């Protein structure tokens, strides 16, 4: 059974909600390989005092070491357009497909991913947009820290 993009996004959205409930930034991700969820993760910069645990990088960390052949069959699902760091990780591991919940609140490296041959799908999901909009309004300083702005 093949899951729809919306069904795949639900895994990342669950992670985003967990991250926010923990007092962190509501960005979640899931790594899908051969139609199954291999790993999930969420932004844990606040929770871990980390500079690198964004949703996508945390998801990759949770997946553990994998052979290149696994990444070559993977889809990264993320609730928010990936930043430059996460874009780089996707390219480093040659993940061929990225599903993005929304890019209205933040537009990351999508164009660069496409220029490098990655299939990028943006869902414009209303729940993802609302989750990030509410967070940015409530905690603008934390949001700016996460994206490297003052």
PDB file of C-alpha atoms in Angstrom:
ATOM      1  CA  UNK A   1       0.000   0.000   0.000  1.00  0.00           C
ATOM      2  CA  UNK A   2       1.372   3.389  -0.993  1.00  0.00           C
ATOM      3  CA  UNK A   3       0.785   6.277   1.382  1.00  0.00           C
ATOM      4  CA  UNK A   4      -0.306   9.647  -0.005  1.00  0.00           C
ATOM      5  CA  UNK A   5       1.822  12.743   0.486  1.00  0.00           C
ATOM      6  CA  UNK A   6      -0.692  13.967   3.079  1.00  0.00           C
ATOM      7  CA  UNK A   7      -0.435  10.677   4.977  1.00  0.00           C
ATOM      8  CA  UNK A   8       3.360  10.929   4.948  1.00  0.00           C
ATOM      9  CA  UNK A   9       3.182  14.531   6.144  1.00  0.00           C
ATOM     10  CA  UNK A  10       1.119  13.375   9.138  1.00  0.00           C
ATOM     11  CA  UNK A  11       4.224  11.675  10.582  1.00  0.00           C
ATOM     12  CA  UNK A  12       6.215  14.904  10.365  1.00  0.00           C
ATOM     13  CA  UNK A  13       3.318  16.939  11.762  1.00  0.00           C
ATOM     14  CA  UNK A  14       3.091  14.636  14.782  1.00  0.00           C
ATOM     15  CA  UNK A  15       6.771  15.292  15.425  1.00  0.00           C
ATOM     16  CA  UNK A  16       6.303  19.063  15.057  1.00  0.00           C
ATOM     17  CA  UNK A  17       3.542  18.969  17.668  1.00  0.00           C
ATOM     18  CA  UNK A  18       5.776  16.969  20.029  1.00  0.00           C
ATOM     19  CA  UNK A  19       8.569  19.506  19.613  1.00  0.00           C
ATOM     20  CA  UNK A  20       6.262  22.402  20.433  1.00  0.00           C
ATOM     21  CA  UNK A  21       4.792  20.581  23.444  1.00  0.00           C
ATOM     22  CA  UNK A  22       8.359  20.164  24.734  1.00  0.00           C
ATOM     23  CA  UNK A  23       8.858  23.927  24.512  1.00  0.00           C
ATOM     24  CA  UNK A  24      10.780  23.774  21.263  1.00  0.00           C
ATOM     25  CA  UNK A  25      10.353  24.840  17.674  1.00  0.00           C
ATOM     26  CA  UNK A  26       7.491  23.065  15.867  1.00  0.00           C
ATOM     27  CA  UNK A  27       9.273  21.537  12.897  1.00  0.00           C
ATOM     28  CA  UNK A  28       9.047  17.807  12.273  1.00  0.00           C
ATOM     29  CA  UNK A  29      10.408  15.390   9.717  1.00  0.00           C
ATOM     30  CA  UNK A  30      10.140  11.782   8.593  1.00  0.00           C
ATOM     31  CA  UNK A  31      12.424   9.661   6.435  1.00  0.00           C
ATOM     32  CA  UNK A  32      10.456   7.323   4.201  1.00  0.00           C
ATOM     33  CA  UNK A  33      12.148   4.418   2.418  1.00  0.00           C
ATOM     34  CA  UNK A  34      10.347   1.938   0.204  1.00  0.00           C
ATOM     35  CA  UNK A  35       6.983   3.161   1.458  1.00  0.00           C
ATOM     36  CA  UNK A  36       7.718   2.752   5.150  1.00  0.00           C
ATOM     37  CA  UNK A  37       8.704   5.203   7.839  1.00  0.00           C
ATOM     38  CA  UNK A  38      12.338   4.545   8.658  1.00  0.00           C
ATOM     39  CA  UNK A  39      12.771   7.390  11.155  1.00  0.00           C
ATOM     40  CA  UNK A  40      11.111  10.519  12.493  1.00  0.00           C
ATOM     41  CA  UNK A  41      12.495  13.546  14.265  1.00  0.00           C
ATOM     42  CA  UNK A  42      11.793  17.092  15.309  1.00  0.00           C
ATOM     43  CA  UNK A  43      13.676  20.289  15.954  1.00  0.00           C
ATOM     44  CA  UNK A  44      15.404  19.898  19.324  1.00  0.00           C
ATOM     45  CA  UNK A  45      17.661  22.932  19.428  1.00  0.00           C
ATOM     46  CA  UNK A  46      15.967  24.181  22.597  1.00  0.00           C
ATOM     47  CA  UNK A  47      15.546  20.812  24.282  1.00  0.00           C
ATOM     48  CA  UNK A  48      19.157  19.694  23.674  1.00  0.00           C
ATOM     49  CA  UNK A  49      20.829  23.079  23.661  1.00  0.00           C
ATOM     50  CA  UNK A  50      21.951  22.116  20.153  1.00  0.00           C
ATOM     51  CA  UNK A  51      22.958  24.201  17.184  1.00  0.00           C
ATOM     52  CA  UNK A  52      22.272  21.449  14.645  1.00  0.00           C
ATOM     53  CA  UNK A  53      19.228  19.434  15.710  1.00  0.00           C
ATOM     54  CA  UNK A  54      16.731  20.824  13.224  1.00  0.00           C
ATOM     55  CA  UNK A  55      13.812  18.582  12.269  1.00  0.00           C
ATOM     56  CA  UNK A  56      15.503  17.028   9.252  1.00  0.00           C
ATOM     57  CA  UNK A  57      18.926  16.584  10.850  1.00  0.00           C
ATOM     58  CA  UNK A  58      17.358  15.095  13.980  1.00  0.00           C
ATOM     59  CA  UNK A  59      15.428  12.670  11.782  1.00  0.00           C
ATOM     60  CA  UNK A  60      18.630  11.646   9.988  1.00  0.00           C
ATOM     61  CA  UNK A  61      20.331  11.192  13.368  1.00  0.00           C
ATOM     62  CA  UNK A  62      17.461   8.962  14.503  1.00  0.00           C
ATOM     63  CA  UNK A  63      17.775   6.872  11.332  1.00  0.00           C
ATOM     64  CA  UNK A  64      21.378   6.062  12.229  1.00  0.00           C
ATOM     65  CA  UNK A  65      24.054   5.050   9.762  1.00  0.00           C
ATOM     66  CA  UNK A  66      22.626   3.870   6.477  1.00  0.00           C
ATOM     67  CA  UNK A  67      24.194   2.762   3.222  1.00  0.00           C
ATOM     68  CA  UNK A  68      24.006   5.169   0.286  1.00  0.00           C
ATOM     69  CA  UNK A  69      21.638   2.774  -1.494  1.00  0.00           C
ATOM     70  CA  UNK A  70      19.018   3.349   1.205  1.00  0.00           C
ATOM     71  CA  UNK A  71      19.194   7.145   0.975  1.00  0.00           C
ATOM     72  CA  UNK A  72      18.940   6.820  -2.827  1.00  0.00           C
ATOM     73  CA  UNK A  73      15.428   5.360  -2.353  1.00  0.00           C
ATOM     74  CA  UNK A  74      14.338   7.787   0.373  1.00  0.00           C
ATOM     75  CA  UNK A  75      11.920  10.668   0.692  1.00  0.00           C
ATOM     76  CA  UNK A  76      12.462  13.332   3.329  1.00  0.00           C
ATOM     77  CA  UNK A  77       9.165  14.721   4.595  1.00  0.00           C
ATOM     78  CA  UNK A  78       9.345  17.988   6.503  1.00  0.00           C
ATOM     79  CA  UNK A  79       6.734  20.368   7.837  1.00  0.00           C
ATOM     80  CA  UNK A  80       8.712  23.447   6.750  1.00  0.00           C
ATOM     81  CA  UNK A  81      10.877  24.384   3.783  1.00  0.00           C
ATOM     82  CA  UNK A  82      14.398  23.182   4.674  1.00  0.00           C
ATOM     83  CA  UNK A  83      17.045  25.700   5.718  1.00  0.00           C
ATOM     84  CA  UNK A  84      20.482  25.728   4.115  1.00  0.00           C
ATOM     85  CA  UNK A  85      21.883  23.254   6.658  1.00  0.00           C
ATOM     86  CA  UNK A  86      19.080  20.764   6.132  1.00  0.00           C
ATOM     87  CA  UNK A  87      19.193  21.303   2.374  1.00  0.00           C
ATOM     88  CA  UNK A  88      22.882  20.419   2.521  1.00  0.00           C
ATOM     89  CA  UNK A  89      22.197  17.225   4.472  1.00  0.00           C
ATOM     90  CA  UNK A  90      19.570  16.168   1.918  1.00  0.00           C
ATOM     91  CA  UNK A  91      22.061  16.769  -0.888  1.00  0.00           C
ATOM     92  CA  UNK A  92      24.963  15.128   0.962  1.00  0.00           C
ATOM     93  CA  UNK A  93      23.025  11.880   1.288  1.00  0.00           C
ATOM     94  CA  UNK A  94      21.538  12.205  -2.196  1.00  0.00           C
ATOM     95  CA  UNK A  95      17.935  11.909  -1.011  1.00  0.00           C
ATOM     96  CA  UNK A  96      16.020  12.211  -4.288  1.00  0.00           C
ATOM     97  CA  UNK A  97      12.641  13.463  -3.065  1.00  0.00           C
ATOM     98  CA  UNK A  98      11.473  16.017  -0.494  1.00  0.00           C
ATOM     99  CA  UNK A  99       7.884  16.646   0.567  1.00  0.00           C
ATOM    100  CA  UNK A 100       7.410  20.023   2.261  1.00  0.00           C
ATOM    101  CA  UNK A 101       4.376  20.864   4.375  1.00  0.00           C
ATOM    102  CA  UNK A 102       4.647  24.599   3.761  1.00  0.00           C
ATOM    103  CA  UNK A 103       6.931  27.385   2.618  1.00  0.00           C
ATOM    104  CA  UNK A 104       4.738  30.413   3.368  1.00  0.00           C
ATOM    105  CA  UNK A 105       6.371  31.200   6.722  1.00  0.00           C
ATOM    106  CA  UNK A 106       9.913  30.350   5.579  1.00  0.00           C
ATOM    107  CA  UNK A 107      11.320  29.685   2.119  1.00  0.00           C
ATOM    108  CA  UNK A 108      14.505  27.660   2.328  1.00  0.00           C
ATOM    109  CA  UNK A 109      16.673  25.808  -0.161  1.00  0.00           C
ATOM    110  CA  UNK A 110      13.954  24.463  -2.434  1.00  0.00           C
ATOM    111  CA  UNK A 111      15.274  26.101  -5.592  1.00  0.00           C
ATOM    112  CA  UNK A 112      18.767  24.778  -4.906  1.00  0.00           C
ATOM    113  CA  UNK A 113      17.394  21.281  -4.293  1.00  0.00           C
ATOM    114  CA  UNK A 114      15.540  21.423  -7.604  1.00  0.00           C
ATOM    115  CA  UNK A 115      18.647  22.701  -9.406  1.00  0.00           C
ATOM    116  CA  UNK A 116      20.465  19.617  -8.118  1.00  0.00           C
ATOM    117  CA  UNK A 117      17.775  17.232  -9.436  1.00  0.00           C
ATOM    118  CA  UNK A 118      15.768  16.675  -6.265  1.00  0.00           C
ATOM    119  CA  UNK A 119      12.008  16.225  -6.731  1.00  0.00           C
ATOM    120  CA  UNK A 120      10.479  18.838  -4.400  1.00  0.00           C
ATOM    121  CA  UNK A 121       6.759  18.771  -3.587  1.00  0.00           C
ATOM    122  CA  UNK A 122       5.186  21.608  -1.576  1.00  0.00           C
ATOM    123  CA  UNK A 123       1.790  20.776  -0.059  1.00  0.00           C
ATOM    124  CA  UNK A 124       0.805  24.237   1.280  1.00  0.00           C
ATOM    125  CA  UNK A 125      -0.702  22.473   4.289  1.00  0.00           C
ATOM    126  CA  UNK A 126      -2.864  24.809   6.369  1.00  0.00           C
ATOM    127  CA  UNK A 127      -2.068  23.109   9.680  1.00  0.00           C
ATOM    128  CA  UNK A 128       1.684  23.442   9.055  1.00  0.00           C
ATOM    129  CA  UNK A 129       1.245  27.120   8.176  1.00  0.00           C
ATOM    130  CA  UNK A 130      -0.861  27.779  11.289  1.00  0.00           C
ATOM    131  CA  UNK A 131       1.526  25.905  13.576  1.00  0.00           C
ATOM    132  CA  UNK A 132       4.519  27.953  12.406  1.00  0.00           C
ATOM    133  CA  UNK A 133       2.611  31.252  12.243  1.00  0.00           C
ATOM    134  CA  UNK A 134       1.431  30.828  15.819  1.00  0.00           C
ATOM    135  CA  UNK A 135       4.944  29.929  16.955  1.00  0.00           C
ATOM    136  CA  UNK A 136       6.625  32.851  15.154  1.00  0.00           C
ATOM    137  CA  UNK A 137       4.093  35.271  16.661  1.00  0.00           C
ATOM    138  CA  UNK A 138       4.536  33.817  20.154  1.00  0.00           C
ATOM    139  CA  UNK A 139       8.331  33.477  20.110  1.00  0.00           C
ATOM    140  CA  UNK A 140       9.935  35.692  17.458  1.00  0.00           C
ATOM    141  CA  UNK A 141      13.323  35.783  19.221  1.00  0.00           C
ATOM    142  CA  UNK A 142      13.541  31.995  19.363  1.00  0.00           C
ATOM    143  CA  UNK A 143      12.491  31.748  15.725  1.00  0.00           C
ATOM    144  CA  UNK A 144      15.124  34.260  14.631  1.00  0.00           C
ATOM    145  CA  UNK A 145      17.764  32.357  16.571  1.00  0.00           C
ATOM    146  CA  UNK A 146      16.765  29.156  14.785  1.00  0.00           C
ATOM    147  CA  UNK A 147      17.170  30.686  11.334  1.00  0.00           C
ATOM    148  CA  UNK A 148      20.348  32.570  12.207  1.00  0.00           C
ATOM    149  CA  UNK A 149      18.958  36.096  12.384  1.00  0.00           C
ATOM    150  CA  UNK A 150      19.076  38.750  15.103  1.00  0.00           C
TER     151      UNK A 150
END
